[in-house]
Amino acid sequence: MINPVIRPRRLRSTPALRRLASETRLHPSELVLPMFVREGTGDSVPIQSMPGVVQHTIDSARRAVVQAAEAGIGGIMLFGVPAVRDAIGTGATDPDGILNAATRALVAEVGDALVVQTDLCLDEFTDHGHCGILSVDGSVDNDSTLERYREMALVQAASGSRLLGLSGMMDGQVAAVRDALDQSGYVDTAVLAYSAKYASAFYGPFRDAVESTLVGDRRSYQLDPANRREGVREALLDISEGADVVMVKPAGSYLDVLADVAAISDIPVWAYQVSGEYAMIEAAAAHGWIERRRAIEESVLSIRRAGADAVLTYWAVELADWLNERPTR
């Protein structure tokens, strides 16, 4: 009979030993909940492709953010769904537009109990669905878009957003927004750069959530899914321009990029578990093909293990409630 001397199973033999030897743990404070707030609706509206997720009214968002604070999550990321859109996304810089009005309401509701963050991008507000201003040839004009981002940043900061999520993938967006904030006295407003944001097939349900009007694709500004090193390059550029946090999006299909960025970054690295990742697990669980809770926990744990300091996930509050029920891993 063979008697191994080295027995790694020793540290797996009991729940207590497994907890003690665990290399990666989840905590509610590392979770951020994306939330959608829709203009012109009297009740929250379920998103069919994202079971359990809704387009909120401002009132229902108030209740949801209180629940999120009570669960102990780190923050919420707000997305606005306006009733009217135009070519330049006028609603994005309207102080009384849905995103800015919702920001003020939720900051007033929870204060510093969690970090109220806002998406800084034009795609939800433009009638063409792109993340920037279009040139006459239909392409996205990078530098004209930066001017709109600067305007958006000031309105969002004035509305009380503590962290601006720059998700448009325009060249120079971090430097442009940081400069606008600092010149106007918003030196304490943080900037989250969606640095490695890929042109992914996993955004489909999100486009339902924001009622996207996009025709075509965003491959001219979002990253090619084939490119790994480019994600690191974009993160390094954003760090040099003054980003406070960098992001990899999506998370699950880009764990290699996430690990690369985490290895070179001297600032926090976050990852976004996107709508398609959420929808796939929910659909498989609904059919009884996977165990829902274990799949959710494992999917988020894998993102943390790859190097994310925080994870944006639609399960943030539910997962936090589970973590609060029992000892962390």
Coordinates of C-alpha atoms in Angstrom, one line a residue:
M1 CA 0.0 0.0 0.0
I2 CA 1.2 3.5 -0.9
N3 CA 1.3 6.0 2.0
P4 CA 1.7 9.5 0.8
V5 CA 3.8 11.8 3.0
I6 CA 2.4 15.0 1.6
R7 CA -1.3 15.1 2.0
P8 CA -2.9 18.4 0.8
R9 CA -6.3 16.9 1.8
R10 CA -5.5 17.5 5.5
L11 CA -6.5 21.1 5.1
R12 CA -9.8 20.2 3.4
S13 CA -11.0 17.7 5.9
T14 CA -13.3 19.8 8.0
P15 CA -15.3 23.0 7.4
A16 CA -13.2 24.8 10.0
L17 CA -10.0 23.9 8.4
R18 CA -11.3 24.8 4.9
R19 CA -12.3 28.3 6.3
L20 CA -8.9 28.7 7.9
A21 CA -7.0 27.7 4.8
S22 CA -9.2 29.7 2.4
E23 CA -7.1 32.0 0.2
T24 CA -9.9 34.3 -1.0
R25 CA -12.9 35.5 0.9
L26 CA -16.0 37.4 0.0
H27 CA -17.3 40.3 2.1
P28 CA -20.4 42.5 1.5
S29 CA -18.3 45.7 1.4
E30 CA -16.6 44.5 -1.7
L31 CA -19.9 44.3 -3.7
V32 CA -21.5 47.1 -5.8
L33 CA -25.1 46.9 -7.0
P34 CA -25.9 48.3 -10.5
M35 CA -29.4 49.9 -10.4
F36 CA -31.6 51.3 -13.2
V37 CA -33.9 54.2 -12.6
R38 CA -36.5 54.9 -15.3
E39 CA -38.2 58.2 -16.0
G40 CA -42.0 58.4 -16.5
T41 CA -43.1 55.3 -14.8
G42 CA -45.4 55.0 -11.8
D43 CA -44.2 51.5 -10.8
S44 CA -41.0 49.6 -11.1
V45 CA -40.8 47.6 -14.3
P46 CA -39.3 44.0 -14.4
I47 CA -36.6 43.4 -17.0
Q48 CA -37.6 40.3 -18.8
S49 CA -34.1 39.2 -19.7
M50 CA -32.8 39.7 -16.2
P51 CA -35.1 37.9 -13.8
G52 CA -35.3 39.6 -10.4
V53 CA -33.9 43.0 -11.7
V54 CA -36.1 46.0 -12.4
Q55 CA -36.2 49.5 -13.7
H56 CA -36.8 51.5 -10.6
T57 CA -38.9 54.6 -10.0
I58 CA -37.1 57.0 -7.7
D59 CA -39.3 55.9 -4.8
S60 CA -38.6 52.2 -5.3
A61 CA -34.9 53.0 -5.7
R62 CA -35.0 54.8 -2.3
R63 CA -36.3 51.6 -0.7
A64 CA -33.8 49.4 -2.6
V65 CA -30.9 51.5 -1.6
V66 CA -31.9 51.4 2.1
Q67 CA -32.0 47.6 1.8
A68 CA -28.6 47.7 0.1
A69 CA -27.1 49.8 2.9
E70 CA -28.6 47.5 5.6
A71 CA -27.0 44.5 3.8
G72 CA -23.6 46.3 4.1
I73 CA -22.6 46.4 0.5
G74 CA -20.0 48.9 -0.6
G75 CA -22.0 50.9 -3.1
I76 CA -24.5 51.3 -5.9
M77 CA -23.9 52.2 -9.5
L78 CA -26.8 54.2 -11.0
F79 CA -27.9 54.1 -14.6
G80 CA -30.7 56.4 -15.9
V81 CA -33.4 55.5 -18.4
P82 CA -34.8 58.8 -19.8
A83 CA -38.1 59.2 -21.5
V84 CA -36.7 61.4 -24.3
R85 CA -33.4 61.1 -26.1
D86 CA -31.6 63.2 -28.7
A87 CA -28.4 63.2 -30.8
I88 CA -26.2 64.8 -28.1
G89 CA -27.8 63.2 -25.0
T90 CA -29.2 66.4 -23.6
G91 CA -30.8 64.6 -20.7
A92 CA -27.4 63.6 -19.4
T93 CA -26.6 67.1 -18.4
D94 CA -30.0 68.2 -17.3
P95 CA -29.8 68.8 -13.5
D96 CA -33.4 67.5 -13.3
G97 CA -32.9 64.6 -15.7
I98 CA -33.6 61.2 -14.3
L99 CA -30.1 60.2 -13.4
N100 CA -29.2 63.4 -11.7
A101 CA -32.5 63.6 -9.8
A102 CA -32.2 60.0 -8.7
T103 CA -28.7 60.6 -7.5
R104 CA -29.8 63.5 -5.3
A105 CA -32.7 61.5 -3.9
L106 CA -30.5 58.4 -3.1
V107 CA -27.7 60.4 -1.5
A108 CA -30.3 62.1 0.7
E109 CA -31.7 58.7 1.6
V110 CA -28.5 56.9 2.7
G111 CA -25.8 59.5 3.1
D112 CA -22.5 57.8 3.6
A113 CA -23.9 54.4 4.5
L114 CA -22.7 53.3 1.0
V115 CA -21.1 55.0 -2.0
V116 CA -23.6 56.4 -4.5
Q117 CA -21.9 56.1 -7.9
T118 CA -23.1 57.2 -11.3
D119 CA -22.5 55.9 -14.8
L120 CA -20.9 58.6 -16.9
C121 CA -21.7 57.7 -20.5
L122 CA -24.0 59.0 -23.2
D123 CA -25.4 55.7 -24.6
E124 CA -28.5 55.8 -22.4
F125 CA -29.3 59.3 -23.4
T126 CA -28.7 59.4 -27.2
D127 CA -31.2 58.5 -29.8
H128 CA -28.6 56.6 -31.8
G129 CA -27.5 54.6 -28.7
H130 CA -23.7 55.3 -29.1
C131 CA -21.5 56.4 -26.2
G132 CA -20.6 59.6 -27.8
I133 CA -21.3 62.4 -30.3
L134 CA -21.5 61.3 -33.9
S135 CA -19.6 62.9 -36.8
V136 CA -21.3 63.6 -40.1
D137 CA -20.0 60.2 -41.4
G138 CA -21.7 58.4 -38.5
S139 CA -18.5 57.6 -36.6
V140 CA -18.1 58.5 -32.9
D141 CA -16.2 61.8 -32.5
N142 CA -13.8 61.2 -29.7
D143 CA -12.9 64.7 -28.8
S144 CA -16.3 66.3 -29.1
T145 CA -17.5 63.5 -26.8
L146 CA -14.9 64.4 -24.2
E147 CA -16.5 67.9 -23.9
R148 CA -19.9 66.3 -23.2
Y149 CA -18.3 64.0 -20.6
R150 CA -16.8 67.0 -18.9
E151 CA -20.2 68.6 -18.7
M152 CA -21.8 65.4 -17.4
A153 CA -19.1 65.1 -14.7
L154 CA -19.9 68.5 -13.3
V155 CA -23.6 67.9 -13.1
Q156 CA -23.2 64.4 -11.6
A157 CA -20.7 65.7 -9.0
A158 CA -23.1 68.6 -8.1
S159 CA -25.9 66.0 -7.7
G160 CA -23.8 64.3 -5.0
S161 CA -22.2 61.3 -6.9
R162 CA -19.1 60.3 -5.0
L163 CA -17.6 58.3 -7.8
L164 CA -18.1 58.7 -11.6
G165 CA -18.0 55.6 -13.7
L166 CA -16.4 56.5 -17.0
S167 CA -17.7 53.7 -19.2
G168 CA -17.6 55.3 -22.7
M169 CA -14.1 54.1 -23.7
M170 CA -13.1 57.4 -25.3
D171 CA -9.4 58.1 -25.5
G172 CA -8.3 60.7 -22.9
Q173 CA -11.6 60.5 -21.0
V174 CA -10.0 60.2 -17.6
A175 CA -7.7 63.2 -18.0
A176 CA -10.6 65.3 -19.4
V177 CA -13.0 64.5 -16.6
R178 CA -10.4 64.8 -13.9
D179 CA -9.4 68.2 -15.2
A180 CA -13.0 69.4 -15.3
L181 CA -13.7 68.2 -11.8
D182 CA -10.5 69.8 -10.3
Q183 CA -11.0 73.1 -12.0
S184 CA -14.5 73.3 -10.6
G185 CA -13.6 72.4 -7.0
Y186 CA -14.7 68.7 -7.1
V187 CA -11.3 67.5 -6.1
D188 CA -12.8 64.8 -3.8
T189 CA -15.0 63.2 -6.5
A190 CA -13.5 59.9 -7.5
V191 CA -13.1 58.6 -11.0
L192 CA -13.6 54.9 -11.9
A193 CA -12.2 54.2 -15.4
Y194 CA -13.8 51.4 -17.3
S195 CA -10.3 50.7 -18.7
A196 CA -10.6 47.3 -20.2
K197 CA -14.1 47.3 -21.5
Y198 CA -14.6 44.7 -24.2
A199 CA -17.0 44.7 -27.2
S200 CA -18.7 41.7 -25.7
A201 CA -21.8 39.6 -26.6
F202 CA -22.7 39.5 -22.9
Y203 CA -24.2 43.0 -22.8
G204 CA -27.5 42.0 -24.4
P205 CA -29.8 42.1 -21.3
F206 CA -28.3 45.4 -20.2
R207 CA -29.4 46.9 -23.5
D208 CA -32.9 45.8 -22.6
A209 CA -32.5 47.3 -19.2
V210 CA -31.7 50.8 -20.6
E211 CA -33.9 50.4 -23.6
S212 CA -31.0 50.9 -25.9
T213 CA -31.6 52.4 -29.4
L214 CA -28.2 51.2 -30.7
V215 CA -28.0 50.1 -34.3
G216 CA -24.7 48.5 -35.2
D217 CA -21.9 47.9 -32.7
R218 CA -19.3 49.7 -30.6
R219 CA -16.2 47.9 -31.9
S220 CA -14.5 51.2 -32.9
Y221 CA -14.1 52.2 -29.2
Q222 CA -14.6 49.1 -27.1
L223 CA -11.8 46.5 -27.0
D224 CA -11.5 43.5 -29.3
P225 CA -12.2 40.3 -27.3
A226 CA -9.1 38.8 -28.8
N227 CA -6.7 41.3 -27.2
R228 CA -5.2 40.6 -23.8
R229 CA -2.3 43.0 -23.7
E230 CA -4.4 45.9 -24.9
G231 CA -6.5 45.7 -21.7
V232 CA -3.3 46.3 -19.6
R233 CA -2.3 49.1 -21.9
E234 CA -5.6 50.9 -21.4
A235 CA -5.4 50.5 -17.7
L236 CA -1.9 51.9 -17.5
L237 CA -3.1 54.9 -19.6
D238 CA -6.0 55.6 -17.2
I239 CA -3.8 55.3 -14.2
S240 CA -1.4 57.8 -15.7
E241 CA -4.3 60.2 -16.3
G242 CA -5.4 60.1 -12.7
A243 CA -8.0 57.4 -12.3
D244 CA -8.8 56.4 -8.8
V245 CA -10.0 52.9 -9.7
V246 CA -9.7 50.9 -12.9
M247 CA -12.2 48.4 -14.2
V248 CA -12.3 45.2 -16.3
K249 CA -15.7 44.5 -18.0
P250 CA -17.0 41.8 -18.5
A251 CA -15.6 39.8 -15.6
G252 CA -16.1 36.1 -16.1
S253 CA -14.8 35.8 -19.7
Y254 CA -11.8 38.1 -19.0
L255 CA -10.3 36.7 -15.8
D256 CA -6.9 36.6 -17.6
V257 CA -7.1 40.3 -18.3
L258 CA -8.3 41.0 -14.8
A259 CA -5.4 39.1 -13.3
D260 CA -3.0 41.0 -15.6
V261 CA -4.4 44.4 -14.6
A262 CA -4.4 43.5 -10.9
A263 CA -0.7 42.5 -11.2
I264 CA 0.4 45.9 -12.6
S265 CA -2.0 48.3 -10.8
D266 CA -1.1 50.3 -7.8
I267 CA -4.7 51.5 -7.4
P268 CA -7.9 49.5 -6.8
V269 CA -9.0 47.2 -9.6
W270 CA -12.7 46.4 -9.9
A271 CA -14.6 44.1 -12.3
Y272 CA -18.2 44.1 -13.6
Q273 CA -20.1 40.8 -13.7
V274 CA -22.4 41.9 -16.5
S275 CA -26.0 41.3 -17.4
G276 CA -25.3 38.3 -19.7
E277 CA -23.3 36.5 -17.0
Y278 CA -26.2 37.1 -14.6
A279 CA -28.8 36.0 -17.1
M280 CA -27.0 32.8 -18.0
I281 CA -26.8 31.6 -14.4
E282 CA -30.4 32.6 -13.7
A283 CA -31.6 30.7 -16.8
A284 CA -29.6 27.6 -16.1
A285 CA -30.8 27.6 -12.4
A286 CA -34.4 28.1 -13.5
H287 CA -34.1 24.9 -15.6
G288 CA -32.6 23.0 -12.7
W289 CA -29.3 22.5 -14.6
I290 CA -27.1 24.1 -11.9
E291 CA -27.4 24.9 -8.2
R292 CA -28.2 28.6 -8.1
R293 CA -26.7 29.7 -4.9
R294 CA -23.4 27.8 -5.3
A295 CA -23.1 29.0 -8.9
I296 CA -23.6 32.6 -7.9
E297 CA -21.1 32.4 -5.0
E298 CA -18.5 30.6 -7.1
S299 CA -18.8 33.0 -10.0
V300 CA -18.2 36.1 -7.8
L301 CA -15.5 34.3 -5.8
S302 CA -13.6 33.5 -9.0
I303 CA -13.6 37.2 -9.9
R304 CA -12.2 38.1 -6.5
R305 CA -9.6 35.3 -6.8
A306 CA -8.5 36.7 -10.2
G307 CA -7.7 40.0 -8.5
A308 CA -10.7 42.2 -8.3
D309 CA -10.8 44.3 -5.2
A310 CA -14.6 44.9 -5.7
V311 CA -17.2 43.4 -7.9
L312 CA -20.2 45.0 -9.6
T313 CA -22.9 42.4 -9.6
Y314 CA -26.7 42.3 -9.8
W315 CA -26.6 39.8 -7.0
A316 CA -24.8 42.2 -4.6
V317 CA -27.6 42.5 -2.0
E318 CA -28.7 38.8 -2.1
L319 CA -25.1 37.6 -1.9
A320 CA -24.4 40.0 1.0
D321 CA -27.4 38.6 2.8
W322 CA -26.0 35.1 2.4
L323 CA -22.6 36.2 3.6
N324 CA -24.2 37.9 6.7
E325 CA -25.9 34.6 7.6
R326 CA -22.7 32.5 8.1
P327 CA -19.0 32.8 8.5
T328 CA -17.1 34.1 5.5
R329 CA -15.2 31.6 3.4

